[in-house]
Short mmCIF file of C-alpha atoms in Angstrom, two decimals:
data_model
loop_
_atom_site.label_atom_id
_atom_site.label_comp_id
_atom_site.label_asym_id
_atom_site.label_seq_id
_atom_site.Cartn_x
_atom_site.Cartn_y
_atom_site.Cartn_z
CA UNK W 1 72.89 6.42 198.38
CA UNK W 2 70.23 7.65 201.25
CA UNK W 3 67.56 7.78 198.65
CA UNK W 4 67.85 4.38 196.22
CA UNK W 5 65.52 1.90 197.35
CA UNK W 6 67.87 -1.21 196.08
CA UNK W 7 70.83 -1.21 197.44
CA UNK W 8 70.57 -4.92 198.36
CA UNK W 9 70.86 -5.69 195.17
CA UNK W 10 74.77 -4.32 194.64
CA UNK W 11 77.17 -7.22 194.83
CA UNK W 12 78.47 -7.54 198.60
CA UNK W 13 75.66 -4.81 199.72
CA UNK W 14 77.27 -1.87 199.31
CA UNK W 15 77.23 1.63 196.54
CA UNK W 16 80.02 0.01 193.63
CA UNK W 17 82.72 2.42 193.78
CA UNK W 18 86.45 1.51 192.15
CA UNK W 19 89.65 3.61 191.71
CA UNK W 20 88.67 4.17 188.12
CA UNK W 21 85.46 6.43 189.58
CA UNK W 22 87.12 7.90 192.30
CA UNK W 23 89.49 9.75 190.12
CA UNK W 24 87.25 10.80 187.74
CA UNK W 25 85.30 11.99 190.64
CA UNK W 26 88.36 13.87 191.93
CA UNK W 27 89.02 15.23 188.43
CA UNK W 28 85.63 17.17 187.95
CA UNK W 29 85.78 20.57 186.96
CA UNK W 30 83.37 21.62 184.81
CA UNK W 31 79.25 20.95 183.67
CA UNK W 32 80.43 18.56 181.19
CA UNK W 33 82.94 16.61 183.35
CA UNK W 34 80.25 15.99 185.97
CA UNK W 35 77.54 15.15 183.74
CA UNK W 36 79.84 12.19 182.42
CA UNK W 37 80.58 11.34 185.87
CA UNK W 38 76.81 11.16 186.50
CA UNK W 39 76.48 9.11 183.97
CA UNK W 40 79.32 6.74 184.88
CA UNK W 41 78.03 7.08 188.59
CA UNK W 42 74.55 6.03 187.41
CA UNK W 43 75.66 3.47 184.82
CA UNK W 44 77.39 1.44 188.14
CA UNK W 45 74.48 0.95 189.28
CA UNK W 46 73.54 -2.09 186.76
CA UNK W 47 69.95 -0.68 186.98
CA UNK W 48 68.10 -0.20 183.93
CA UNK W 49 65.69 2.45 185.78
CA UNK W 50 68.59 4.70 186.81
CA UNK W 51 69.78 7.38 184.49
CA UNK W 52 70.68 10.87 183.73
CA UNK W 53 68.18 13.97 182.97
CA UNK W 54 70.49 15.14 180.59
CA UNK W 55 73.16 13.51 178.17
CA UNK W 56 75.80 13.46 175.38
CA UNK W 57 75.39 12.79 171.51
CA UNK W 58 77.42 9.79 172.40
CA UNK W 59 76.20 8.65 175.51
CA UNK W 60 75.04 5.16 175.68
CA UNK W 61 71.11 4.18 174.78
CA UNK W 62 68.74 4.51 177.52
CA UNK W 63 67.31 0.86 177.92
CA UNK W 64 64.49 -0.46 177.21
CA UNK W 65 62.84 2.88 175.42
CA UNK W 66 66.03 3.05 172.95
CA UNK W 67 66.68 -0.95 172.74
CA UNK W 68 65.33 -3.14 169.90
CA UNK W 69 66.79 -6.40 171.97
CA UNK W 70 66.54 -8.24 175.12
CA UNK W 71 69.59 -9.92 175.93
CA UNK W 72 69.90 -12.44 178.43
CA UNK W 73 72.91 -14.32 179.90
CA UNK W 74 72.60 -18.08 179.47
CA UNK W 75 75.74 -20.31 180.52
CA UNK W 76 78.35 -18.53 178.51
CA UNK W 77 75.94 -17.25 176.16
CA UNK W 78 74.22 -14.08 175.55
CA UNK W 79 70.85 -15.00 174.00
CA UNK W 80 68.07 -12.86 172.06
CA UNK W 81 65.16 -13.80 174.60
CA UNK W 82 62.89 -10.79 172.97
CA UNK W 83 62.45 -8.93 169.78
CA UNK W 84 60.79 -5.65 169.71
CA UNK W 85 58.14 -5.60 167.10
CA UNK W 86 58.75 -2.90 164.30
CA UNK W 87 62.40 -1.98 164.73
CA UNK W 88 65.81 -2.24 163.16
CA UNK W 89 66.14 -5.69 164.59
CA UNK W 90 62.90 -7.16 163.37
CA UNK W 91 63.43 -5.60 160.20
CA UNK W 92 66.74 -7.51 159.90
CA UNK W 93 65.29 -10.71 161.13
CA UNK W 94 66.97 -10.94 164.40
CA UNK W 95 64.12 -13.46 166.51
CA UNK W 96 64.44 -14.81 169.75
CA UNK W 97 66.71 -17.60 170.44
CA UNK W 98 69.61 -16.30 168.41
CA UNK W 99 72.63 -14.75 170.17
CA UNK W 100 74.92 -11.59 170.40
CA UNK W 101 78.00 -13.03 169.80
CA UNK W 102 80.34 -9.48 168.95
CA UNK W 103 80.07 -6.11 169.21
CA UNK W 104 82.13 -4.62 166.33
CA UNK W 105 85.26 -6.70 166.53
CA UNK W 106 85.35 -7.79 169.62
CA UNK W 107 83.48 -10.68 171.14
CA UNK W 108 80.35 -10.02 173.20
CA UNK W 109 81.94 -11.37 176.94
CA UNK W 110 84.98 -9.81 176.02
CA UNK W 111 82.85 -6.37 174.87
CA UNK W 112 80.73 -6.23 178.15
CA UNK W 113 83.85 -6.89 180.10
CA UNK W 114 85.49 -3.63 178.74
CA UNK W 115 82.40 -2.12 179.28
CA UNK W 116 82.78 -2.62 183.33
CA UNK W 117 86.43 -2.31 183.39
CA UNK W 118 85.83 1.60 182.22
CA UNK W 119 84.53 1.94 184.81
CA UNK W 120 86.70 -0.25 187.41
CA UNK W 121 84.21 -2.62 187.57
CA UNK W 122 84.04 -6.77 187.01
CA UNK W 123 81.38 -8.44 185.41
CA UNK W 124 79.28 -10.00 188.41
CA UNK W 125 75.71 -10.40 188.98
CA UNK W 126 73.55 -8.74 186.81
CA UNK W 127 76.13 -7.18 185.27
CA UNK W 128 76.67 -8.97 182.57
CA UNK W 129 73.60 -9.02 180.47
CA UNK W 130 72.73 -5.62 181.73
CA UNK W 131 76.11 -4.49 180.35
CA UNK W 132 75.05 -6.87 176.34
CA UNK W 133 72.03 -4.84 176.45
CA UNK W 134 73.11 -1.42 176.64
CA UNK W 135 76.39 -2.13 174.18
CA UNK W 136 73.26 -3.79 171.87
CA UNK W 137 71.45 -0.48 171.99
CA UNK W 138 74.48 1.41 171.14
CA UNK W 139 75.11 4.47 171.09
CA UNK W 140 72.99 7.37 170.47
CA UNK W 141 74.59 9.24 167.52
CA UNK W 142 75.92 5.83 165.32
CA UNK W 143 74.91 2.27 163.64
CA UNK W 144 75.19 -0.32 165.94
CA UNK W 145 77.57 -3.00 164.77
CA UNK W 146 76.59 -6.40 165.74
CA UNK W 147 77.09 -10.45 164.77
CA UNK W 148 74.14 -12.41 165.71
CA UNK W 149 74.25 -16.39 165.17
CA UNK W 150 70.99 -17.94 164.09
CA UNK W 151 71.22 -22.11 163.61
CA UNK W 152 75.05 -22.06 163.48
CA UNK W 153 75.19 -19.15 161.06
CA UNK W 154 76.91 -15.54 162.00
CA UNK W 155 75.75 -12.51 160.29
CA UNK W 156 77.39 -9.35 161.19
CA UNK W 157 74.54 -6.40 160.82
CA UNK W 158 74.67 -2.63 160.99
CA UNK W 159 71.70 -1.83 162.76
CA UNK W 160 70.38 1.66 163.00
CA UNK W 161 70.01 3.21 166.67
CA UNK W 162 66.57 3.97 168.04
CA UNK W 163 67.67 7.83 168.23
CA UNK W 164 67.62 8.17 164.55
CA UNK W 165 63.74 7.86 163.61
CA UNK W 166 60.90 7.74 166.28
CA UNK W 167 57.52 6.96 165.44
CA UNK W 168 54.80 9.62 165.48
CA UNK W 169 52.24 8.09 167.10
CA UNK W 170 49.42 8.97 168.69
CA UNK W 171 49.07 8.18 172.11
CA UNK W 172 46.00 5.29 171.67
CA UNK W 173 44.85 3.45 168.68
CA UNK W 174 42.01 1.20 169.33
CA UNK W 175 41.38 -1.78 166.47
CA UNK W 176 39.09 -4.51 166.47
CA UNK W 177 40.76 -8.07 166.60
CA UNK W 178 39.14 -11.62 166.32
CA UNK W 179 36.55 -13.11 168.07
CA UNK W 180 35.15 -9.31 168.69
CA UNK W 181 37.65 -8.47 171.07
CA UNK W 182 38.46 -4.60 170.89
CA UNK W 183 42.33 -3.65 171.59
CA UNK W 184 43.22 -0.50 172.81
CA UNK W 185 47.07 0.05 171.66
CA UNK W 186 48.93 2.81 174.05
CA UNK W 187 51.59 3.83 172.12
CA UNK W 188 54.34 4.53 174.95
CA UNK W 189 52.36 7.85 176.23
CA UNK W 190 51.43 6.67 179.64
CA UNK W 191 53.63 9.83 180.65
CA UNK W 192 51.59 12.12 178.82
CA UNK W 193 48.38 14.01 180.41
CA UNK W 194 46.58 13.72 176.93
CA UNK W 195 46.48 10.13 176.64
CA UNK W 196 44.01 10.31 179.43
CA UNK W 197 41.24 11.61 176.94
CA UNK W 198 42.13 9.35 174.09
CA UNK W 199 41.96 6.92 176.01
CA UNK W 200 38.36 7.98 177.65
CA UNK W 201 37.66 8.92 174.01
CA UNK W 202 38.54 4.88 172.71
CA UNK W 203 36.33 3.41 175.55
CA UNK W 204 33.57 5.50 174.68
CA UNK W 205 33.65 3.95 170.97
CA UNK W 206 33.71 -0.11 172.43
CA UNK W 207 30.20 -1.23 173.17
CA UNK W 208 29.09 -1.74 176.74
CA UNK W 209 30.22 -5.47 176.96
CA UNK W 210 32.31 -5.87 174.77
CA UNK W 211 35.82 -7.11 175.51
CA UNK W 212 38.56 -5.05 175.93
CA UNK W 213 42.25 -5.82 175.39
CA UNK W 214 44.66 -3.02 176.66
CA UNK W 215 48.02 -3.60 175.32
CA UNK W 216 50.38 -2.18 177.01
CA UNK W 217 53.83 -3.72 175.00
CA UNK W 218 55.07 -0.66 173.85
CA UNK W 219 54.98 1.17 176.98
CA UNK W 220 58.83 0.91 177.37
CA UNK W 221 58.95 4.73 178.68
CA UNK W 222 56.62 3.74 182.13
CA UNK W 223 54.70 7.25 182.61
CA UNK W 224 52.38 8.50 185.65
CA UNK W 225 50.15 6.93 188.48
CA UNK W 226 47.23 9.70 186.93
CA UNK W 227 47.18 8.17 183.77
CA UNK W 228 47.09 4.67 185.26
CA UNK W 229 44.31 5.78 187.12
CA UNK W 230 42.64 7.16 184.98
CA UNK W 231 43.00 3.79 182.81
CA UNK W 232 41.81 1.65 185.69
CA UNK W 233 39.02 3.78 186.77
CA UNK W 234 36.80 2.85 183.93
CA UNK W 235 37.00 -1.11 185.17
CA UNK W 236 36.10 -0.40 188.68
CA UNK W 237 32.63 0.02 190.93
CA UNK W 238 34.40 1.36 194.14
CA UNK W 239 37.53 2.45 195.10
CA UNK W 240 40.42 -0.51 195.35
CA UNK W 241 43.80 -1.25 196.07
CA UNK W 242 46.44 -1.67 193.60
CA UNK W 243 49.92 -1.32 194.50
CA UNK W 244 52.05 -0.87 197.55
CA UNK W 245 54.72 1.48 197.81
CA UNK W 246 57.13 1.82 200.94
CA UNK W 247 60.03 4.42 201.14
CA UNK W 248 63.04 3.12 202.85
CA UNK W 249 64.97 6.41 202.66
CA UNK W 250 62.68 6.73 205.91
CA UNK W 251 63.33 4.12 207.63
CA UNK W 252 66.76 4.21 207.36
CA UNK W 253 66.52 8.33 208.72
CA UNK W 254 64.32 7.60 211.12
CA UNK W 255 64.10 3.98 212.04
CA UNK W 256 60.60 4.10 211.25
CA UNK W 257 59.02 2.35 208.06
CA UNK W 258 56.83 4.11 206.00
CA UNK W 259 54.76 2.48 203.70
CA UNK W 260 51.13 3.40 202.00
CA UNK W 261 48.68 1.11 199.67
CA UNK W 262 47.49 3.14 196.47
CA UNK W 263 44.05 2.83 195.39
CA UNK W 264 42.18 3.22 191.98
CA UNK W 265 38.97 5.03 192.41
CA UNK W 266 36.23 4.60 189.84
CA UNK W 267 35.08 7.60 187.54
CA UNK W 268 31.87 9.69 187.27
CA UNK W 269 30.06 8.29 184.24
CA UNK W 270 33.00 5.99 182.58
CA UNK W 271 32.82 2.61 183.65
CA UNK W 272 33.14 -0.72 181.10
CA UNK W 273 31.07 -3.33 182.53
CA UNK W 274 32.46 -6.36 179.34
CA UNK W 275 35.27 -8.14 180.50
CA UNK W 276 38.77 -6.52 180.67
CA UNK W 277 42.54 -8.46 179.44
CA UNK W 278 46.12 -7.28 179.33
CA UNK W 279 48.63 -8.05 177.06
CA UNK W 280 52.77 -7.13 178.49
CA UNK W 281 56.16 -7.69 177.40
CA UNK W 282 59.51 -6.77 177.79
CA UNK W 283 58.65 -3.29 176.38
CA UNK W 284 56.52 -2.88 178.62
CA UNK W 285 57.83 -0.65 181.41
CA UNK W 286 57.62 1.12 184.70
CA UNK W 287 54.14 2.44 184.94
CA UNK W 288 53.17 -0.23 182.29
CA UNK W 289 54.04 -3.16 185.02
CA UNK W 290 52.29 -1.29 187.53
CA UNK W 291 49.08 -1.36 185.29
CA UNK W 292 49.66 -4.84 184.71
CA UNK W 293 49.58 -5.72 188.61
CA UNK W 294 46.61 -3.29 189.01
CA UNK W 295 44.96 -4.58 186.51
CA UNK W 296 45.33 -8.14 187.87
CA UNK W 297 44.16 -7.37 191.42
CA UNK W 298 40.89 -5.61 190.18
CA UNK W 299 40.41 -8.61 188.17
CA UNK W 300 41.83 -8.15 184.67
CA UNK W 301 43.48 -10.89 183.13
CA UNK W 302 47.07 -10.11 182.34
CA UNK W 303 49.42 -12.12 180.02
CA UNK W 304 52.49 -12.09 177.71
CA UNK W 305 55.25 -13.49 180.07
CA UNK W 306 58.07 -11.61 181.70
CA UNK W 307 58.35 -7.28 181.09
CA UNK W 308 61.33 -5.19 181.41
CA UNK W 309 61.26 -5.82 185.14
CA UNK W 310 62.44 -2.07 186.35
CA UNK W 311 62.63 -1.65 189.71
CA UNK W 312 60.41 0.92 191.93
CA UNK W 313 59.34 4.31 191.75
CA UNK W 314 61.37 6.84 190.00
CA UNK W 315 62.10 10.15 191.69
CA UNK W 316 64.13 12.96 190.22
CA UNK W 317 67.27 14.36 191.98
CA UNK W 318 69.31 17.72 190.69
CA UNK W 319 72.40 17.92 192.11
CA UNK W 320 73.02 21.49 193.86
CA UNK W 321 75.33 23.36 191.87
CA UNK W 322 74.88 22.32 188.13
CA UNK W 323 71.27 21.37 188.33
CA UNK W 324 71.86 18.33 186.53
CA UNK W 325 69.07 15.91 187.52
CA UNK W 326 69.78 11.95 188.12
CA UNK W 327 66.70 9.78 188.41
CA UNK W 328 66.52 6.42 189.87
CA UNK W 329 64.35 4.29 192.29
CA UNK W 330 63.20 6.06 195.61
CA UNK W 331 60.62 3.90 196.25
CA UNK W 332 60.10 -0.09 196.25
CA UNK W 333 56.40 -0.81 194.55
CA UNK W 334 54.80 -4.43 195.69
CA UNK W 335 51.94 -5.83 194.51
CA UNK W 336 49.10 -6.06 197.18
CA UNK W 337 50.10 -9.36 198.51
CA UNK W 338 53.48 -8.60 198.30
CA UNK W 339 55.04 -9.50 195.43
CA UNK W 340 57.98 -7.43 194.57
CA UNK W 341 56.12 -5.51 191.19
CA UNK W 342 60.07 -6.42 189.03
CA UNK W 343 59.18 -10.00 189.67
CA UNK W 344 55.22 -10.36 188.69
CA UNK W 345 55.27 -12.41 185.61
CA UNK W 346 52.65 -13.25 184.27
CA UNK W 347 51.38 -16.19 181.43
CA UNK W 348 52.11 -16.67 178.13
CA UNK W 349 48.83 -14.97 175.70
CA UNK W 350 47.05 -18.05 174.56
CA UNK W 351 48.66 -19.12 171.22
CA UNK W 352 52.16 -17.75 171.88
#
């Protein structure tokens, strides 16, 4: 609780806690018992950017990286606001606008309410549609079993889970689009040290000033400030702010706050003069938003509408005994004028 930069948002203020996880607290008594108390701790937290280093076969989907579809709460509906591209969903023409309406045999509010009450918990705030997406993920070892409705018709799909085939990508693909506009494609590496020279290795190919289009909607995973650096650096003549980050952990020690502005330094011979766009979307992630608000306050143009919105900076924490690690938000990241990074949205791409 010292370390999680959002406890505001908890309904009434204050760490969820509920009979239900005080006894399974009380009953731990082994590596196995604690990890699926971690999980259970974490999972209270309604926060799609908190989770455990280590899991079950069975433990829930981590969301977005393992989720095929956004689900929103609308009225008493839970609606299909985002598809991801190439995934069991697409592939079994789930699009955006239909809605969950039962998971297995049980309807969806009714599904996501069991779901909280496992855990002691009601459905309020955020809960619910953070609750649809992870039971629409499934879990990690099985088909998921869902009824969509699409125009007044229910289908009820088995949908394969995320866990069962990943892609082998590499971590950049660059193709050339209409109009001459080059795209750079990171394929959810922005955690991984080698995308950094693919990446310089893709630039190097694009001619001088020609346009670039980073697209950064399969980024679900978020990644590292160096390779965002590293990204930004070639679009940049001196060094320049980016992000904010502020630590309240300190503050609430020591009284004091603590926050620092990160900058983005330009490169020794990599630099793209041709002019520079961005396309998000709700796969795109952690270290994927914070390139999209970089990139918009050096002066890229950034579009696709709203992204998967997770909260902060993610620090790792093992827990003393087991050394099992929980991860979640340390620190809050703004945008340079202050914009909370979770709620930078920016445009609709032209033609969507």
């Amino acid at each position: 609780v010292a370390n999680y930069a959002y406890e505001d948002h908890w309904p009434g203020g204050s760490l969820p806690d509920s009979p239900v996880l005080a006894a399974e607290r009380a009953g731990v008594h082994d590596h196995d018992s604690l990890l699926r108390y971690a999980e259970d701790r974490i999972a209270s937290l309604a926060d799609h950017h908190a989770i455990t280093g280590s899991s079950f076969k069975d433990s829930w989907a981590v969301v977005p990286t393992y989720a095929d579809l956004w689900i929103e709460q609308r009225g008493g509906s839970y609606v299909v606001t985002a598809v991801r591209t190439a995934s069991p969903a697409a592939a079994a023409g789930i699009v955006k606008g239909d809605r969950l309406t039962a998971i297995g045999d049980v309807p969806v509010a009714e599904a996501v309410a069991q779901y909280w009450a496992a855990l002691g918990l009601t459905v309020v705030g955020d809960r619910g549609q953070v609750g649809a997406r992870v039971l629409a993920a499934g879990r990690r070892n099985r088909p998921r079993d869902l009824t969509i409705a699409h125009a007044g018709t229910e289908r009820r799909l088995s949908l394969a889970s995320l866990y069962a085939s990943e892609p082998d990508l590499a971590p950049v693909t660059i193709a050339t689009q209409r109009r001459g506009i080059h795209a750079v494609l990171i394929n959810n590496s922005l955690g991984d040290l080698a995308t950094i020279a693919a990446f310089d290795t893709a630039m190097a190919s694009i001619p001088d000033r020609a346009a670039v289009m980073i697209d950064l909607t399969n980024t679900p995973s978020g990644g590292n400030t160096s390779v965002a650096r590293a990204m930004m650096g070639w679009f940049v003549k001196a060094a320049a702010a980016y992000q904010v980050h502020s630590l309240p952990s300190e503050m609430r020690e020591t009284g004091i706050a603590r926050q620092w502005i990160e900058q983005v330094l330009p490169r020794a011979g990599k630099f793209h003069p041709g002019p520079v766009s961005i396309r998000v979307g709700r796969w795109t992630g952690s270290m994927g938003e914070g390139l999209a608000i970089g990139f918009n306050t050096i002066g890229g143009k950034v579009c696709g509408g709203p992204m998967a919105q997770l909260r902060g900076a993610v620090y790792d924490f093992a827990l003393p005994s087991s050394g099992i690690v929980v991860k979640f938000a340390a620190e809050r990241l703004n945008t340079t004028k202050g914009l909370a990074r979770e709620r930078f949205e920016p445009p609709p791409c032209t033609g969507e």
